[in-house]
CSV table of C-alpha atoms in Angstrom, one decimal:
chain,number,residue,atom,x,y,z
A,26,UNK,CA,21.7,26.6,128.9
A,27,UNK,CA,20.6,29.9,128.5
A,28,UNK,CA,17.5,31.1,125.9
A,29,UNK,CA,20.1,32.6,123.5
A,30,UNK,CA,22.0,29.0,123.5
A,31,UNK,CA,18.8,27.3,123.3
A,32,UNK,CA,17.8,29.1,120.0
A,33,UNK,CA,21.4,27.9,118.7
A,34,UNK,CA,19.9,24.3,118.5
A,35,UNK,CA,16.1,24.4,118.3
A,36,UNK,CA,14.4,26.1,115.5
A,37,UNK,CA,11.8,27.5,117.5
A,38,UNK,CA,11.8,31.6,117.9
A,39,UNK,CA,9.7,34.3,119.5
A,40,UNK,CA,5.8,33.1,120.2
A,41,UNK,CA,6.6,29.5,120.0
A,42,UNK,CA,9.7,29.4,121.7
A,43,UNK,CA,9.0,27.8,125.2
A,44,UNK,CA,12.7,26.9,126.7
A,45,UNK,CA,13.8,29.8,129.1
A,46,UNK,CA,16.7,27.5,130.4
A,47,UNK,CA,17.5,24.2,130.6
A,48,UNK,CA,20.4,21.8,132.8
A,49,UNK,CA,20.8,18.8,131.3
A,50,UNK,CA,22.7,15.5,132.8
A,51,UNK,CA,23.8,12.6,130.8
A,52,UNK,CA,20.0,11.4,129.4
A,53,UNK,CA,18.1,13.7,131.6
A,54,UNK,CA,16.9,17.1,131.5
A,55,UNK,CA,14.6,19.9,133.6
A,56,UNK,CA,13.5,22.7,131.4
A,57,UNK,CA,12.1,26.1,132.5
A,58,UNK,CA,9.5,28.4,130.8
A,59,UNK,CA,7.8,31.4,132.6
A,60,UNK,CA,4.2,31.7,131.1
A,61,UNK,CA,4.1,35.7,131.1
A,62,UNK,CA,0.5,36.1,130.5
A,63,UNK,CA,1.1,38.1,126.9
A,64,UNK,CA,1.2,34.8,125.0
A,65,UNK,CA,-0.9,34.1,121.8
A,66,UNK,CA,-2.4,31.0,123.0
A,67,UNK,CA,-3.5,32.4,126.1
A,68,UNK,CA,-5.5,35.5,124.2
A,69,UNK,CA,-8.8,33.4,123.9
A,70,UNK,CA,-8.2,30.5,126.6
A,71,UNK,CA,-10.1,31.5,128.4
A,72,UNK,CA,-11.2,35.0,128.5
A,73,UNK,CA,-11.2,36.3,132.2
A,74,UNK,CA,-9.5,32.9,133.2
A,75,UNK,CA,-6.3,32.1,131.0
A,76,UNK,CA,-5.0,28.6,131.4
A,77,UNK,CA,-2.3,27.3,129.1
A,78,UNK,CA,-3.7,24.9,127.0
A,79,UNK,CA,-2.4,21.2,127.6
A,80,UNK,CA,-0.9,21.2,124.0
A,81,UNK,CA,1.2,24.0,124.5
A,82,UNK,CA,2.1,21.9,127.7
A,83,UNK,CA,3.1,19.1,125.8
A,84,UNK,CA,5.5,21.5,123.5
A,85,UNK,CA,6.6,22.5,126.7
A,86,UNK,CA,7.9,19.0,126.9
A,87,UNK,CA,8.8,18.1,124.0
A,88,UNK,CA,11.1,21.3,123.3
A,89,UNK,CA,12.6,20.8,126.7
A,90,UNK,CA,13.2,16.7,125.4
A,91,UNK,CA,14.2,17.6,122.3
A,92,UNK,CA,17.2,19.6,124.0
A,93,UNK,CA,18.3,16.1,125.2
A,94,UNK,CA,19.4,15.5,122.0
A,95,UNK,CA,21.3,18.8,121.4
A,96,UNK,CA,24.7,16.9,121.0
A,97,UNK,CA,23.7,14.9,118.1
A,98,UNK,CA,21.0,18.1,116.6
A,99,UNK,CA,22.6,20.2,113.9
A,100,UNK,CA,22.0,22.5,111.3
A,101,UNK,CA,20.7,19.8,108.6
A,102,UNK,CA,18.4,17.8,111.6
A,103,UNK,CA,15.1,19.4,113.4
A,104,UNK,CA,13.4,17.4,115.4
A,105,UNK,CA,9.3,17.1,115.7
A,106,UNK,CA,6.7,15.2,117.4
A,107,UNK,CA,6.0,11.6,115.9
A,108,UNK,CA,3.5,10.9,118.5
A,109,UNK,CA,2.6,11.3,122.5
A,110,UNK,CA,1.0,8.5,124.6
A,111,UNK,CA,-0.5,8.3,127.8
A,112,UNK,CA,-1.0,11.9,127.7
A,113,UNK,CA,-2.2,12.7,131.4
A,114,UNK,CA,-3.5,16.5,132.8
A,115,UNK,CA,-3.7,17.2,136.5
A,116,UNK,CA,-3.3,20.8,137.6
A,117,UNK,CA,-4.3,24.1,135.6
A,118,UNK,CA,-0.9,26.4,134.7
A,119,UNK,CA,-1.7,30.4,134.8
A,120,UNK,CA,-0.1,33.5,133.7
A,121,UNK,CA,2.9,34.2,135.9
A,122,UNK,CA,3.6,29.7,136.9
A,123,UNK,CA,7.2,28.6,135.8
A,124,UNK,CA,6.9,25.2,134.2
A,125,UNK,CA,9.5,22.9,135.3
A,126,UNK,CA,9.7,19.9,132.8
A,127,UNK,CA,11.9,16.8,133.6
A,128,UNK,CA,12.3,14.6,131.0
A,129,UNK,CA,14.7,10.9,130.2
A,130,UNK,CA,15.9,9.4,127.8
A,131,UNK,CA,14.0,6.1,126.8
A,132,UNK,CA,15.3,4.6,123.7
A,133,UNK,CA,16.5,5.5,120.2
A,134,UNK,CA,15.7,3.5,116.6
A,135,UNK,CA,17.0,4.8,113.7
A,136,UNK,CA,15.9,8.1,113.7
A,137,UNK,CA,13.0,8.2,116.0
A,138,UNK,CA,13.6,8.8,119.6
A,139,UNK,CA,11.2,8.1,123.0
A,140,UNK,CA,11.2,10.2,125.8
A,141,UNK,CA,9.1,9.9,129.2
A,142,UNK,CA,8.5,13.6,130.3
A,143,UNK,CA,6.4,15.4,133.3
A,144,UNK,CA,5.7,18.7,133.9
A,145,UNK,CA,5.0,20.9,137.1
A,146,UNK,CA,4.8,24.1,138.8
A,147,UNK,CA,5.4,24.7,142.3
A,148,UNK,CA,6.0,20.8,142.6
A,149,UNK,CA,2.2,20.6,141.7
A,150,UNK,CA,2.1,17.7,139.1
A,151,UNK,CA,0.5,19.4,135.9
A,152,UNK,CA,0.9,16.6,132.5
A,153,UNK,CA,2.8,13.8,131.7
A,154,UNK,CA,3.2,12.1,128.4
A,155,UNK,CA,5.5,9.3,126.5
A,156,UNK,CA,7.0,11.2,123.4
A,157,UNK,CA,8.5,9.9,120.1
A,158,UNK,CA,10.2,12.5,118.4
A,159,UNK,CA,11.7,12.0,114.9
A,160,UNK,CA,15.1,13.2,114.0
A,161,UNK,CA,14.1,15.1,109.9
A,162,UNK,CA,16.4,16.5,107.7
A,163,UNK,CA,15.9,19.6,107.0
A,164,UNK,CA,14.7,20.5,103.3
A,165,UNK,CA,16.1,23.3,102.5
C-alpha cells in the first residue's frame, strides 16, 4: 500500500501522517515512514540534536496497526489509541532513519482491538509496545 491508499483508510493527513507504505499479510503488517528532518515534532526536540520523540514512535505503531484492520475500517469507523502497555525505548531514531514497524494481530472484543508492535531502523531495535485500539464511530 502506497501513501495515497493509505490516506483512503486512515484519517490522518499531512504533519501527522506517519505511514509511507505498508505490506500487510493475513494478521501481520511492516509499516515504513522516512523521518525527513522538516517535521513539527522534531522543531524543538532537541535543538542541535533532533531525536523523534518516543510518542510519535508509538503513532508510528499504532498507524502502521491500525492498517491491519483496513478491511473492516470504513468511512463511519476511525480507529484510536485506548491504551499501550509495556511501552519499551532502546535506540534514538534521527532525521533521515526509515522506521520499519511490524506489528500482529492479538485479539479482538467488541470493538477494541490488541496489537503487539516493534519498531526499528537499520534492524536496530528502537520501541516496542502492546496497543489497544478502539474501533469509534465517527460523529459526524
Amino acid at each position: 500500500m502506497n501513501r495515497d491508499e493509505i490516506m483512503k483508510i486512515l484519517p490522518h493527513r499531512d504533519g501527522m501522517l506517519l505511514v509511507d507504505e505498508l505490506y500487510k499479510d493475513g494478521d501481520e503488517s511492516v509499516s515504513n515512514y522516512t523521518v525527513k528532518g522538516t517535521e513539527f515534532f522534531l522543531q524543538g526536540h532537541f535543538p542541535g540534536m533532533p531525536i523523534v520523540p518516543g510518542v510519535i514512535l508509538c503513532e508510528m505503531m499504532g498507524q502502521g496497526a491500525s492498517l491491519l484492520l483496513s478491511d473492516i475500517l470504513n468511512d463511519s469507523v476511525v480507529p484510536m489509541f485506548a491504551g499501550m502497555e509495556n511501552v519499551r525505548f532502546k535506540h534514538v531514531v534521527r532525521p533521515g532513519d526509515t522506521v520499519h514497524t511490524r506489528s500482529k494481530l492479538i485479539s479482538m472484543r467488541s470493538n477494541l482491538v490488541f496489537i503487539e508492535s516493534k519498531a526499528s531502523v537499520d534492524g536496530h531495535f528502537c520501541c516496542s509496545a502492546h496497543l489497544t485500539v478502539a474501533l469509534v464511530k465517527k460523529d459526524m
